[in-house]
mmCIF file with all atom_site columns, C-alpha atoms in Angstrom:
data_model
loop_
_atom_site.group_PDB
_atom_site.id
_atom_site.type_symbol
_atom_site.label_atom_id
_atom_site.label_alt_id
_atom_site.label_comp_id
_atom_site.label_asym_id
_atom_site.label_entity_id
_atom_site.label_seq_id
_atom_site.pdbx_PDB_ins_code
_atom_site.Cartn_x
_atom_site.Cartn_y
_atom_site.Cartn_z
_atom_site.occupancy
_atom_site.B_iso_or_equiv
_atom_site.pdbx_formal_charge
_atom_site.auth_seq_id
_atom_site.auth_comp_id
_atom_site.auth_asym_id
_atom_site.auth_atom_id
_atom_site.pdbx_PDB_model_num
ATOM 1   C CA . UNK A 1 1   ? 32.645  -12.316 55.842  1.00 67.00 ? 1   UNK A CA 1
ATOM 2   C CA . UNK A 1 2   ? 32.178  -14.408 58.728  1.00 68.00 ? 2   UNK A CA 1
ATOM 3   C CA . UNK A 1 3   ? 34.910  -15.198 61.507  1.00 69.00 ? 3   UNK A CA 1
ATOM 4   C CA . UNK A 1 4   ? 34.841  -18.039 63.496  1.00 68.00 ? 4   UNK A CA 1
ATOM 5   C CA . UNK A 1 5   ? 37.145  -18.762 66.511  1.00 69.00 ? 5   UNK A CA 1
ATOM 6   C CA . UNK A 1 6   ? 36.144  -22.620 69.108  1.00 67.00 ? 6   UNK A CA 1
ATOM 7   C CA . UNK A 1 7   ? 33.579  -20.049 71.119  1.00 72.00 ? 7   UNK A CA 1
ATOM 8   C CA . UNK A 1 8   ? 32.112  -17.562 68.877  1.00 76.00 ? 8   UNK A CA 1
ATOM 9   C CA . UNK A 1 9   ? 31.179  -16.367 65.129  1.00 76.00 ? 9   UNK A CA 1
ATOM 10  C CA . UNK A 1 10  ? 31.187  -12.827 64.382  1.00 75.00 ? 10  UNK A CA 1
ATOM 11  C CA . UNK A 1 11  ? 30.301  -10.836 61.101  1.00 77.00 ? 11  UNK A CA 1
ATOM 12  C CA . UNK A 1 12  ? 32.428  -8.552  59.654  1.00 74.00 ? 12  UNK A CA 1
ATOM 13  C CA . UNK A 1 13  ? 32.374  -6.010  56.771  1.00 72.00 ? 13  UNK A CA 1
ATOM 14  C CA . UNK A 1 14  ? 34.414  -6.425  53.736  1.00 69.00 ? 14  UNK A CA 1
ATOM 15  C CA . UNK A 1 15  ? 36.774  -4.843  53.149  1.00 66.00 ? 15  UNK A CA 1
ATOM 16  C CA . UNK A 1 16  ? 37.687  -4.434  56.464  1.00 67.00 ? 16  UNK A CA 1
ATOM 17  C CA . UNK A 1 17  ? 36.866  -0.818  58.068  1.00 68.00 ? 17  UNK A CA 1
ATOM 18  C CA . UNK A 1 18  ? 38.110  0.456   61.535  1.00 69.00 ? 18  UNK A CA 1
ATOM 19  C CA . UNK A 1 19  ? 34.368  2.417   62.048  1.00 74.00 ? 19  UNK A CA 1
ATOM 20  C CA . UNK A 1 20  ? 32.724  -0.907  61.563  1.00 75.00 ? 20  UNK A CA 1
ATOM 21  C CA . UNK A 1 21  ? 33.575  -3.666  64.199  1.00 77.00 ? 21  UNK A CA 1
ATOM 22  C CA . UNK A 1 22  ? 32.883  -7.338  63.614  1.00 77.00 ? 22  UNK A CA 1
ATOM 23  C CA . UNK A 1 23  ? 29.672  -7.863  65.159  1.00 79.00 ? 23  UNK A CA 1
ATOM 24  C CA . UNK A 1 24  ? 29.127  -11.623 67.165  1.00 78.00 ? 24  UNK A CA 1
ATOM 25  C CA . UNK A 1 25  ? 26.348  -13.580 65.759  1.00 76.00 ? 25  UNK A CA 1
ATOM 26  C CA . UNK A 1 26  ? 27.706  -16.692 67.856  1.00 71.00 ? 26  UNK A CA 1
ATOM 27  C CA . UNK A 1 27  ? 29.068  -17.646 71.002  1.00 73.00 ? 27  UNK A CA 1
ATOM 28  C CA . UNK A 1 28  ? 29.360  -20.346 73.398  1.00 70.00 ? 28  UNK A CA 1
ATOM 29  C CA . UNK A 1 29  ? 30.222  -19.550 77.236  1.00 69.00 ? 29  UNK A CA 1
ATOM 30  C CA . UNK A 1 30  ? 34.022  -19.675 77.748  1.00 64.00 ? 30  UNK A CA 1
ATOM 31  C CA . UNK A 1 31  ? 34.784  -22.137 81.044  1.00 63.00 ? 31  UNK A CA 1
ATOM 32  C CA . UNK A 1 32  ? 38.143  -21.925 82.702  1.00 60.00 ? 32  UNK A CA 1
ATOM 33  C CA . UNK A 1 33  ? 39.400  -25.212 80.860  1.00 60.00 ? 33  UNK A CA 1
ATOM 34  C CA . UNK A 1 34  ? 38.823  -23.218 77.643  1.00 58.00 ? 34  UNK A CA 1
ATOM 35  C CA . UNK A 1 35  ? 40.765  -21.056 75.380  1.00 57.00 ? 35  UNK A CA 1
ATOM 36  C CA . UNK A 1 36  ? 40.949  -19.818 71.858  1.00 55.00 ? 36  UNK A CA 1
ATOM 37  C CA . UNK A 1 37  ? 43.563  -21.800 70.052  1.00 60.00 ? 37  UNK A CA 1
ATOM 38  C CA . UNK A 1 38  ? 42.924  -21.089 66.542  1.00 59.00 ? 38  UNK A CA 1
ATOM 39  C CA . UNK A 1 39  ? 41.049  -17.917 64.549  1.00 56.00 ? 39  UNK A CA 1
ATOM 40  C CA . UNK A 1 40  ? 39.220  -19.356 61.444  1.00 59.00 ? 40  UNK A CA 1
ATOM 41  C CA . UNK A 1 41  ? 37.583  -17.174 58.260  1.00 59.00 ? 41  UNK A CA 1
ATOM 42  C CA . UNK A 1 42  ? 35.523  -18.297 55.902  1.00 60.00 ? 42  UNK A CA 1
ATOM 43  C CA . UNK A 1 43  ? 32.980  -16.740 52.900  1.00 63.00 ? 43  UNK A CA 1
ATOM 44  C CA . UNK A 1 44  ? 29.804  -17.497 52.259  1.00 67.00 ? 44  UNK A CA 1
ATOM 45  C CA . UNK A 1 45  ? 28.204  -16.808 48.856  1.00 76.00 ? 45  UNK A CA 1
ATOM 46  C CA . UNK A 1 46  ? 25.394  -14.422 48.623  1.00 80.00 ? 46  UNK A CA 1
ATOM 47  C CA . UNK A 1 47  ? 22.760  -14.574 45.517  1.00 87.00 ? 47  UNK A CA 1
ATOM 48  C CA . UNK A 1 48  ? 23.378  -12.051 42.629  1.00 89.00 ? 48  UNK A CA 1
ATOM 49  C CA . UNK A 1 49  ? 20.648  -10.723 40.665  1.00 92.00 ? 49  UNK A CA 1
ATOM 50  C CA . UNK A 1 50  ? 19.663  -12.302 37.836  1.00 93.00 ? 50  UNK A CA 1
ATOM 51  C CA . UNK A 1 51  ? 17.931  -10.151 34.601  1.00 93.00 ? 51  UNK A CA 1
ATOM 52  C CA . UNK A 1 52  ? 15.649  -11.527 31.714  1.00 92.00 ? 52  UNK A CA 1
ATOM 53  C CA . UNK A 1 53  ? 16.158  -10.266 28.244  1.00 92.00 ? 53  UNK A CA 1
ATOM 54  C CA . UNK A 1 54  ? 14.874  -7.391  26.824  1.00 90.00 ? 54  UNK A CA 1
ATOM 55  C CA . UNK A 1 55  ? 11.198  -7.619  26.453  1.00 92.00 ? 55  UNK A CA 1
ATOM 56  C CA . UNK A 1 56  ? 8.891   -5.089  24.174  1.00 92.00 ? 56  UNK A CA 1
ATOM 57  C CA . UNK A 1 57  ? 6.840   -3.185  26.724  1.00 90.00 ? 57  UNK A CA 1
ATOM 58  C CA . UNK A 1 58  ? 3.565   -1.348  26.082  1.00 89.00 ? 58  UNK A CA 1
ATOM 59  C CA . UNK A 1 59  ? 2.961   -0.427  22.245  1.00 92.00 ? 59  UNK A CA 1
ATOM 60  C CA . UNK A 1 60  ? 4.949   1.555   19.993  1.00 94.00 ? 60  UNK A CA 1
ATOM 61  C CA . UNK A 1 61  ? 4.292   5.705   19.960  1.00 93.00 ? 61  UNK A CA 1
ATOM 62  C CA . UNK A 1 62  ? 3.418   5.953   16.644  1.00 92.00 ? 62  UNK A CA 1
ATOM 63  C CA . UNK A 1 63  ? 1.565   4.126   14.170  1.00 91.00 ? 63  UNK A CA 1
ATOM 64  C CA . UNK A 1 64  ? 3.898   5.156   11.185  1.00 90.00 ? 64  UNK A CA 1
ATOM 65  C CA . UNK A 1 65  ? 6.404   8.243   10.509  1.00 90.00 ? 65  UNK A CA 1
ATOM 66  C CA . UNK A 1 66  ? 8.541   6.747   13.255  1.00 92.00 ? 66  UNK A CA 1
ATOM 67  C CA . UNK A 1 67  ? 8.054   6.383   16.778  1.00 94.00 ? 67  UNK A CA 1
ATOM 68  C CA . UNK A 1 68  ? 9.872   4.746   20.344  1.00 94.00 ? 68  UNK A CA 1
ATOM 69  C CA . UNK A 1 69  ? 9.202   1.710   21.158  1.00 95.00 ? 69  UNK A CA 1
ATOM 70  C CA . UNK A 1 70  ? 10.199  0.388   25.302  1.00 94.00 ? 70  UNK A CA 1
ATOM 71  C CA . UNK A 1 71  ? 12.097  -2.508  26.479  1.00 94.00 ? 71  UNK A CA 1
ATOM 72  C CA . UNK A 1 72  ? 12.404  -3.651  29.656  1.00 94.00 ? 72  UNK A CA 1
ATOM 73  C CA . UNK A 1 73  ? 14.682  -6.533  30.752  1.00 94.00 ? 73  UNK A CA 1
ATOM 74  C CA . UNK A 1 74  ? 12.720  -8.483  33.732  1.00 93.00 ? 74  UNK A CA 1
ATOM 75  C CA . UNK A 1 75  ? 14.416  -9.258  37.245  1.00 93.00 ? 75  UNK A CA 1
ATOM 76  C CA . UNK A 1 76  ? 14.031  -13.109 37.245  1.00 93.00 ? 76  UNK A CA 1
ATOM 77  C CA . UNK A 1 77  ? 16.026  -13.084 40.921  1.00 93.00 ? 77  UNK A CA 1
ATOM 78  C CA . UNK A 1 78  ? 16.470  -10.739 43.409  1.00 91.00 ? 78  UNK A CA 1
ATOM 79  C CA . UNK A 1 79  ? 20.005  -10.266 45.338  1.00 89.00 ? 79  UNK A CA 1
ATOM 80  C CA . UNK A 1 80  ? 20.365  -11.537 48.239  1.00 85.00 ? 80  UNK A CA 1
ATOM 81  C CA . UNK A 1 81  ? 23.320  -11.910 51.155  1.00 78.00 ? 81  UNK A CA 1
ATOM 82  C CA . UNK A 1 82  ? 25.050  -9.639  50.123  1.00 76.00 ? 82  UNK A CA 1
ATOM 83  C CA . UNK A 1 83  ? 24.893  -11.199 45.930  1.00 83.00 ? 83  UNK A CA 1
ATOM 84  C CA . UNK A 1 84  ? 25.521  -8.907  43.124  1.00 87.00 ? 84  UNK A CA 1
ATOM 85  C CA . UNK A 1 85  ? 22.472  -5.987  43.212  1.00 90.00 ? 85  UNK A CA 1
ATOM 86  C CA . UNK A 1 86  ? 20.111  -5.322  40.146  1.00 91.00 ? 86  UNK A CA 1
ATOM 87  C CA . UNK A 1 87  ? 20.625  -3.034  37.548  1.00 91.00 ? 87  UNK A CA 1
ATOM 88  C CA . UNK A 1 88  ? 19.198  0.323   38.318  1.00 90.00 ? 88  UNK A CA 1
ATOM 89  C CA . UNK A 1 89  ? 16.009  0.950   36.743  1.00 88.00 ? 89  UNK A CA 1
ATOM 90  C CA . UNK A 1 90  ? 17.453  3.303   33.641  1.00 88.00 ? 90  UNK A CA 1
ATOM 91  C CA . UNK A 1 91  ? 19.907  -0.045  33.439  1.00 91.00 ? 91  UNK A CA 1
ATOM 92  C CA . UNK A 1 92  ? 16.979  -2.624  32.748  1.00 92.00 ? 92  UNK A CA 1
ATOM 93  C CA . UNK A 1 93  ? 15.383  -0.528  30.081  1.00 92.00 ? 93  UNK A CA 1
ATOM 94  C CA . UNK A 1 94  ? 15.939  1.143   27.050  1.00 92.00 ? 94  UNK A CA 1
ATOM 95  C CA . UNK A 1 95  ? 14.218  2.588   23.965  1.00 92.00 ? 95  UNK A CA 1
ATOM 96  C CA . UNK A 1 96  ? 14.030  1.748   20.499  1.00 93.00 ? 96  UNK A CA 1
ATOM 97  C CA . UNK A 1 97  ? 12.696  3.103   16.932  1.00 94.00 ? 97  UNK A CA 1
ATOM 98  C CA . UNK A 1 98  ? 9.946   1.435   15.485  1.00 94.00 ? 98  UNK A CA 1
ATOM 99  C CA . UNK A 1 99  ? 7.245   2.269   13.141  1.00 94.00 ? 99  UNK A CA 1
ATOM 100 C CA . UNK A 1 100 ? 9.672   3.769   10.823  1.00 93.00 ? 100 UNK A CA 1
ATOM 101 C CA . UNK A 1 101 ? 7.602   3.889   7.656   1.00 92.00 ? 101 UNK A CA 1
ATOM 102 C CA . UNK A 1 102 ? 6.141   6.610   5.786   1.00 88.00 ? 102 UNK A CA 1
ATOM 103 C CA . UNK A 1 103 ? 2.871   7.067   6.926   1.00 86.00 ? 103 UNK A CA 1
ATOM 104 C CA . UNK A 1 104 ? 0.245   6.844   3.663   1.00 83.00 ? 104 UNK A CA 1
ATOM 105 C CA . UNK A 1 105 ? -1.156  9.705   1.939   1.00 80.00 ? 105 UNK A CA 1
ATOM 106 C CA . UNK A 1 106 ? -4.685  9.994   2.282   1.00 83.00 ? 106 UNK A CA 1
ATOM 107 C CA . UNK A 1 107 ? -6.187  13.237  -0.397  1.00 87.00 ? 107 UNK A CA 1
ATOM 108 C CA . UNK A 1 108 ? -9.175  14.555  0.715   1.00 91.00 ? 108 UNK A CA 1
ATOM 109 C CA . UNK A 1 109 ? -11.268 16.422  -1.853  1.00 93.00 ? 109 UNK A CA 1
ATOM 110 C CA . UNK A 1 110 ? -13.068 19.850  -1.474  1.00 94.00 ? 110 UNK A CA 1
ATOM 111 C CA . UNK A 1 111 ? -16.778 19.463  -0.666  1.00 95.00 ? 111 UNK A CA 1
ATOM 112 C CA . UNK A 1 112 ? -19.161 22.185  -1.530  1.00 95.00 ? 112 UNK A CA 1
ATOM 113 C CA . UNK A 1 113 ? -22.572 23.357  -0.241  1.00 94.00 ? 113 UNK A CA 1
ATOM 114 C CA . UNK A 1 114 ? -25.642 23.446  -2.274  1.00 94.00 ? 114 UNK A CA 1
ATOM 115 C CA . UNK A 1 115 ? -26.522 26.323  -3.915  1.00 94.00 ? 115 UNK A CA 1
ATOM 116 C CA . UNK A 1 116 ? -29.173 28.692  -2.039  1.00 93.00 ? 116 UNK A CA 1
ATOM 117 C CA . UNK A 1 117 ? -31.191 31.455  -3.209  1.00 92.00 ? 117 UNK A CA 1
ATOM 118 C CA . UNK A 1 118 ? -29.830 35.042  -1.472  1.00 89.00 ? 118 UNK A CA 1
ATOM 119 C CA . UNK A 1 119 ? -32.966 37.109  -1.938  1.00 86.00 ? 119 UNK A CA 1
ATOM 120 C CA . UNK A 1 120 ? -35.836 37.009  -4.343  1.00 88.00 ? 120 UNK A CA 1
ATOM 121 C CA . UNK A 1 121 ? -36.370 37.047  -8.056  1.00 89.00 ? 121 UNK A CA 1
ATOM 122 C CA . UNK A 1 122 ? -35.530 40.460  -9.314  1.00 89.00 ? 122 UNK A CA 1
ATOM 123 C CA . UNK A 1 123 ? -39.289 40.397  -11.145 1.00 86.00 ? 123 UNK A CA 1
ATOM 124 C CA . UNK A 1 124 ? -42.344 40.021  -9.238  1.00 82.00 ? 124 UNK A CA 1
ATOM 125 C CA . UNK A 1 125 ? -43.965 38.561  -12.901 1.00 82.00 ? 125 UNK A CA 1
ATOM 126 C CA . UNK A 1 126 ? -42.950 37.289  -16.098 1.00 82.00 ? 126 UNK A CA 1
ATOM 127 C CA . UNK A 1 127 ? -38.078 36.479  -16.158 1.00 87.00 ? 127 UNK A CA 1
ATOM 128 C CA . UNK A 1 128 ? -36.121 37.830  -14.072 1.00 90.00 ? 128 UNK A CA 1
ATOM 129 C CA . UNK A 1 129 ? -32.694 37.055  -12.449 1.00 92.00 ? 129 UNK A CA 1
ATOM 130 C CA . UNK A 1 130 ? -32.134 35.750  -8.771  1.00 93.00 ? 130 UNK A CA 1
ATOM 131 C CA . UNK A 1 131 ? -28.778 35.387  -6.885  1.00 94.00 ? 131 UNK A CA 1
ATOM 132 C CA . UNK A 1 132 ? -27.717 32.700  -5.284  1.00 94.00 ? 132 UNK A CA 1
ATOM 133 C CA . UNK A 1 133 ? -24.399 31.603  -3.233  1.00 95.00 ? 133 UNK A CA 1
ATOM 134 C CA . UNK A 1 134 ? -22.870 28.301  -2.007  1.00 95.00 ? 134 UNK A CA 1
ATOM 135 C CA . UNK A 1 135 ? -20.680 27.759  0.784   1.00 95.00 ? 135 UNK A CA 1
ATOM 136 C CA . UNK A 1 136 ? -16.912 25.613  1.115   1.00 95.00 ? 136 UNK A CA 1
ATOM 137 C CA . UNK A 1 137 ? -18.023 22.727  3.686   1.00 95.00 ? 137 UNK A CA 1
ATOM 138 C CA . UNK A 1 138 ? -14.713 20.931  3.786   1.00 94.00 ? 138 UNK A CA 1
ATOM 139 C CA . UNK A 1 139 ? -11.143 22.480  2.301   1.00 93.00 ? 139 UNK A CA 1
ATOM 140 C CA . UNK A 1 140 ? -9.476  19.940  0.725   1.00 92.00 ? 140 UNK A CA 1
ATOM 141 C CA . UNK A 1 141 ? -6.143  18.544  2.002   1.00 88.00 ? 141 UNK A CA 1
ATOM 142 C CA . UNK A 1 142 ? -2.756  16.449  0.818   1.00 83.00 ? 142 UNK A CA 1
ATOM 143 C CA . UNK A 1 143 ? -3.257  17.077  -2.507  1.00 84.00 ? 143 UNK A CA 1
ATOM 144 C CA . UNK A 1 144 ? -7.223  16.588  -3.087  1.00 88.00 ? 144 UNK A CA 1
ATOM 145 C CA . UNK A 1 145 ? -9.306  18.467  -5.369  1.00 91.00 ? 145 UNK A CA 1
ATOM 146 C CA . UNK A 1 146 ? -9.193  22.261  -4.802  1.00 94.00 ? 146 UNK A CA 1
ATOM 147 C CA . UNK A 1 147 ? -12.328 24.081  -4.250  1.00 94.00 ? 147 UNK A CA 1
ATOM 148 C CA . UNK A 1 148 ? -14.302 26.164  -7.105  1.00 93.00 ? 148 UNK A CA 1
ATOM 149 C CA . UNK A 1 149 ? -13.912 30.003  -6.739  1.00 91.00 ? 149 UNK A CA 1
ATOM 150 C CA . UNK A 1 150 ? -17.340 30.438  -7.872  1.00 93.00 ? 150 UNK A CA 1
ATOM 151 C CA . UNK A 1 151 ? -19.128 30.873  -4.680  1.00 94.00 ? 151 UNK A CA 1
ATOM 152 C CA . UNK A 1 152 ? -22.409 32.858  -6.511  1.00 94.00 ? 152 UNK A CA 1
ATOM 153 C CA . UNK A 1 153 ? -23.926 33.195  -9.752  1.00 93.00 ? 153 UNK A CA 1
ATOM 154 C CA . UNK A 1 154 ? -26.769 34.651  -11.295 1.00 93.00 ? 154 UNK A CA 1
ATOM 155 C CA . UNK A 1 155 ? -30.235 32.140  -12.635 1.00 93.00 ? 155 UNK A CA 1
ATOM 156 C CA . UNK A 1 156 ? -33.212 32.726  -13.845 1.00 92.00 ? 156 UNK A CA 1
ATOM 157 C CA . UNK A 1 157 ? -36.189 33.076  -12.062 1.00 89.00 ? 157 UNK A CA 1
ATOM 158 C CA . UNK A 1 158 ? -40.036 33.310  -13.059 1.00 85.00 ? 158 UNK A CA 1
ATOM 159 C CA . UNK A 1 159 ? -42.691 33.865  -10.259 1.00 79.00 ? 159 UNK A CA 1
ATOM 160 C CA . UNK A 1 160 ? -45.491 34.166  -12.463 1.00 80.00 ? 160 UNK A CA 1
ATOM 161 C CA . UNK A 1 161 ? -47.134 34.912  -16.054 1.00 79.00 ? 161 UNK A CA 1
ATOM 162 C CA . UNK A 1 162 ? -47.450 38.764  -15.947 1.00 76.00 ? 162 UNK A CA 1
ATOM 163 C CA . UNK A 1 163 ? -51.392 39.481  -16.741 1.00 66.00 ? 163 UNK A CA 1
ATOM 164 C CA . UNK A 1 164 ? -51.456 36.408  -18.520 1.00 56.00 ? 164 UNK A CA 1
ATOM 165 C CA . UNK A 1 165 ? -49.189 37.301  -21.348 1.00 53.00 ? 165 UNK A CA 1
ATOM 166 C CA . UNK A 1 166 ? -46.085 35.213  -21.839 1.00 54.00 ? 166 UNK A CA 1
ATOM 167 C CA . UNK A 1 167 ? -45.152 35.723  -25.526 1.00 55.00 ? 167 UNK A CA 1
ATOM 168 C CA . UNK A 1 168 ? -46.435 38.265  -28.612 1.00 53.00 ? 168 UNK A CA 1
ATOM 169 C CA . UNK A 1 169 ? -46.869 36.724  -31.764 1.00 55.00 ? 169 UNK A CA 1
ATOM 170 C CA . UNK A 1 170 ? -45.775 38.761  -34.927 1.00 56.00 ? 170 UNK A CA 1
ATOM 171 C CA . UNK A 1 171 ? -45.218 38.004  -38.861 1.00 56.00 ? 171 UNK A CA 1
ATOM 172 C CA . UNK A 1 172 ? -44.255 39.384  -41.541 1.00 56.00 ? 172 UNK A CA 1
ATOM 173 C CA . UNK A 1 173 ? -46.683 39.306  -44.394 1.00 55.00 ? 173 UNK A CA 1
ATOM 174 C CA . UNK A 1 174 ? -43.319 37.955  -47.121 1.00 56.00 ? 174 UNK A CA 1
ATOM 175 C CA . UNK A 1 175 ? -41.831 35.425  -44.214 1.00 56.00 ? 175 UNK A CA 1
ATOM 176 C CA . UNK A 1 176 ? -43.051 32.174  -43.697 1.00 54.00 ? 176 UNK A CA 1
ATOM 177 C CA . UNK A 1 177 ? -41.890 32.295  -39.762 1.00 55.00 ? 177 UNK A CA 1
ATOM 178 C CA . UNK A 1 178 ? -43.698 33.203  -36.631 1.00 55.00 ? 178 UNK A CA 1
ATOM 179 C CA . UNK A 1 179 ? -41.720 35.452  -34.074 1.00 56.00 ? 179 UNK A CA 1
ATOM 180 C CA . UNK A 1 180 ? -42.815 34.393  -30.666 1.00 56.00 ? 180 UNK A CA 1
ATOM 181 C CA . UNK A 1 181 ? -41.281 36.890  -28.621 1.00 55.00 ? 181 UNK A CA 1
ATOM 182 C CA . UNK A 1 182 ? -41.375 36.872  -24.677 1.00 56.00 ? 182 UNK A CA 1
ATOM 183 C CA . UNK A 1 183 ? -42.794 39.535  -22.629 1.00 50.00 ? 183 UNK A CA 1
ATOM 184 C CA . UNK A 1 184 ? -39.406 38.777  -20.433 1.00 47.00 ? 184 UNK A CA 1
ATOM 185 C CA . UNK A 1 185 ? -36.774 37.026  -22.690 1.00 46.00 ? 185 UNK A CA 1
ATOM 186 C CA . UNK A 1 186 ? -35.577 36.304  -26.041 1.00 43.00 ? 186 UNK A CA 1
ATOM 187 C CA . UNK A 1 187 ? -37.350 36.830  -29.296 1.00 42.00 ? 187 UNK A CA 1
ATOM 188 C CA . UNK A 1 188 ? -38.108 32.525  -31.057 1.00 45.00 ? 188 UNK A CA 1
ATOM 189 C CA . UNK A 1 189 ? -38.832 31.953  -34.527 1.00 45.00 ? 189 UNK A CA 1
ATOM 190 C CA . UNK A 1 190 ? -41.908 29.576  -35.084 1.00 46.00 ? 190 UNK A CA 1
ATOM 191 C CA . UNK A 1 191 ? -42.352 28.100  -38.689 1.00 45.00 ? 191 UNK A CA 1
ATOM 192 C CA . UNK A 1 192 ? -46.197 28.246  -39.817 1.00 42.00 ? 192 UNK A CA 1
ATOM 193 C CA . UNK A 1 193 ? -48.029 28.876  -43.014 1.00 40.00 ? 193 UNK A CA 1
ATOM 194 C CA . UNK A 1 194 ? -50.063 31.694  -42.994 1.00 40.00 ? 194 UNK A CA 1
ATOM 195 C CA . UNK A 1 195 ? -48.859 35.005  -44.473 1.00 38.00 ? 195 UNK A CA 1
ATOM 196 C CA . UNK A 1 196 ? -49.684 37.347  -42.010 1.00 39.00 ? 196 UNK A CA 1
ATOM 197 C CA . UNK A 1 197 ? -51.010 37.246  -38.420 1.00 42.00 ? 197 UNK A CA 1
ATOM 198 C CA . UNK A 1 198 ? -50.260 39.671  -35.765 1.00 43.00 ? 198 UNK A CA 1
ATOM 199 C CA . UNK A 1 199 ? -51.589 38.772  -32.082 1.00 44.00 ? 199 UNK A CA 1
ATOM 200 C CA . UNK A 1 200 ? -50.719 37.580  -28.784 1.00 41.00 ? 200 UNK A CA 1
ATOM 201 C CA . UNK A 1 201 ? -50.727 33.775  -27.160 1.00 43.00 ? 201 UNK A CA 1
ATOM 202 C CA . UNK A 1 202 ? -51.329 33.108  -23.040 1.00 43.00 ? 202 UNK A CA 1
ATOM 203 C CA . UNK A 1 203 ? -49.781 29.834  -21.889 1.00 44.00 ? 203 UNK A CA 1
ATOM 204 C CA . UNK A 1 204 ? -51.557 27.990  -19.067 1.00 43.00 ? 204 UNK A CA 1
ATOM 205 C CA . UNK A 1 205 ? -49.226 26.453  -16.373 1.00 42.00 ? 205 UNK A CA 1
#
């Protein structure tokens, strides 16, 4: 508060403390002729703070699943002569949910590797057998497809004609079929017409 008096102004703290003395921010120089005759006090009004509303600030934390989302109410004024103060900073914001759906369910399906040969054929002519293995490249997850748990198997493998001979050719002199039967393999029956023959056949690749 201010106190005024004919001479002088002085400032004073309110309420009124015995450690703080009014302080004179006015004065005129007293003459002999003059003399205080009346003490006057008045207030003058400071500025208060003034605060926005709550404003989203910055984006939410998560995209789904539920997250926090910031808001911040703005200082529009500042206080001033003495005015109400601003909020303290954990005053002007505050946090919120947002976000709060379930997040989507995306499957992702096992991927396998293409099978490879793991060593050679297990005949250096005519069938044989050959191993070969395959590798998980991606495990499946939320629900996809699981993975096969056949990571090998056995094929079969043929690196060449042995001497030249793939198949022997035998009848029987009362059938009417021709047994074909591979030098590596399983006998086949061949329908033909003559009675008996007895021999061999070489296939050309």
């Amino acid at each position: 508060i201010f106190i005024a008096s004919p001479l002088s102004i002085y400032e004073a703290a309110q309420p009124f403390t015995a450690d703080v003395p009014p302080k004179q921010v006015f004065g005129l120089t007293s003459t002999g002729s003059q003399r205080t005759v009346a003490v006057h006090s008045f207030f003058i009004k400071g500025t208060d703070c003034q605060v926005g509303d709550l404003q989203v600030s910055g984006d939410c934390s998560k995209t789904c699943g539920g997250g926090r989302q910031k808001f911040e109410r703005p200082i529009i004024q500042n206080s001033a002569d003495g005015g109400k103060p601003c909020p303290s900073d954990s005053e002007l914001s505050n946090y919120q949910d947002c976000n709060t759906q379930i997040c989507p369910t995306l499957a992702v399906d096992c991927i396998m590797g293409q099978w490879i040969n793991a060593g050679s054929c297990s005949k250096t002519c005519g069938y044989g057998n050959m191993l070969q293995h395959r590798v998980v490249l991606l495990q499946p997850e939320d629900g996809g497809a699981e993975c096969p748990e056949d990571l090998q198997r056995t094929v079969e493998c043929r690196v060449m004609p042995c001497d030249g001979l793939e198949f022997v050719l035998s009848a029987m002199p009362s059938s009417s079929a021709l047994f074909a039967s591979p030098v590596q393999g399983v006998a086949e029956s061949l329908q033909f017409t003559q009675a008996s023959v007895v021999g061999s056949l070489a296939l050309q690749d």
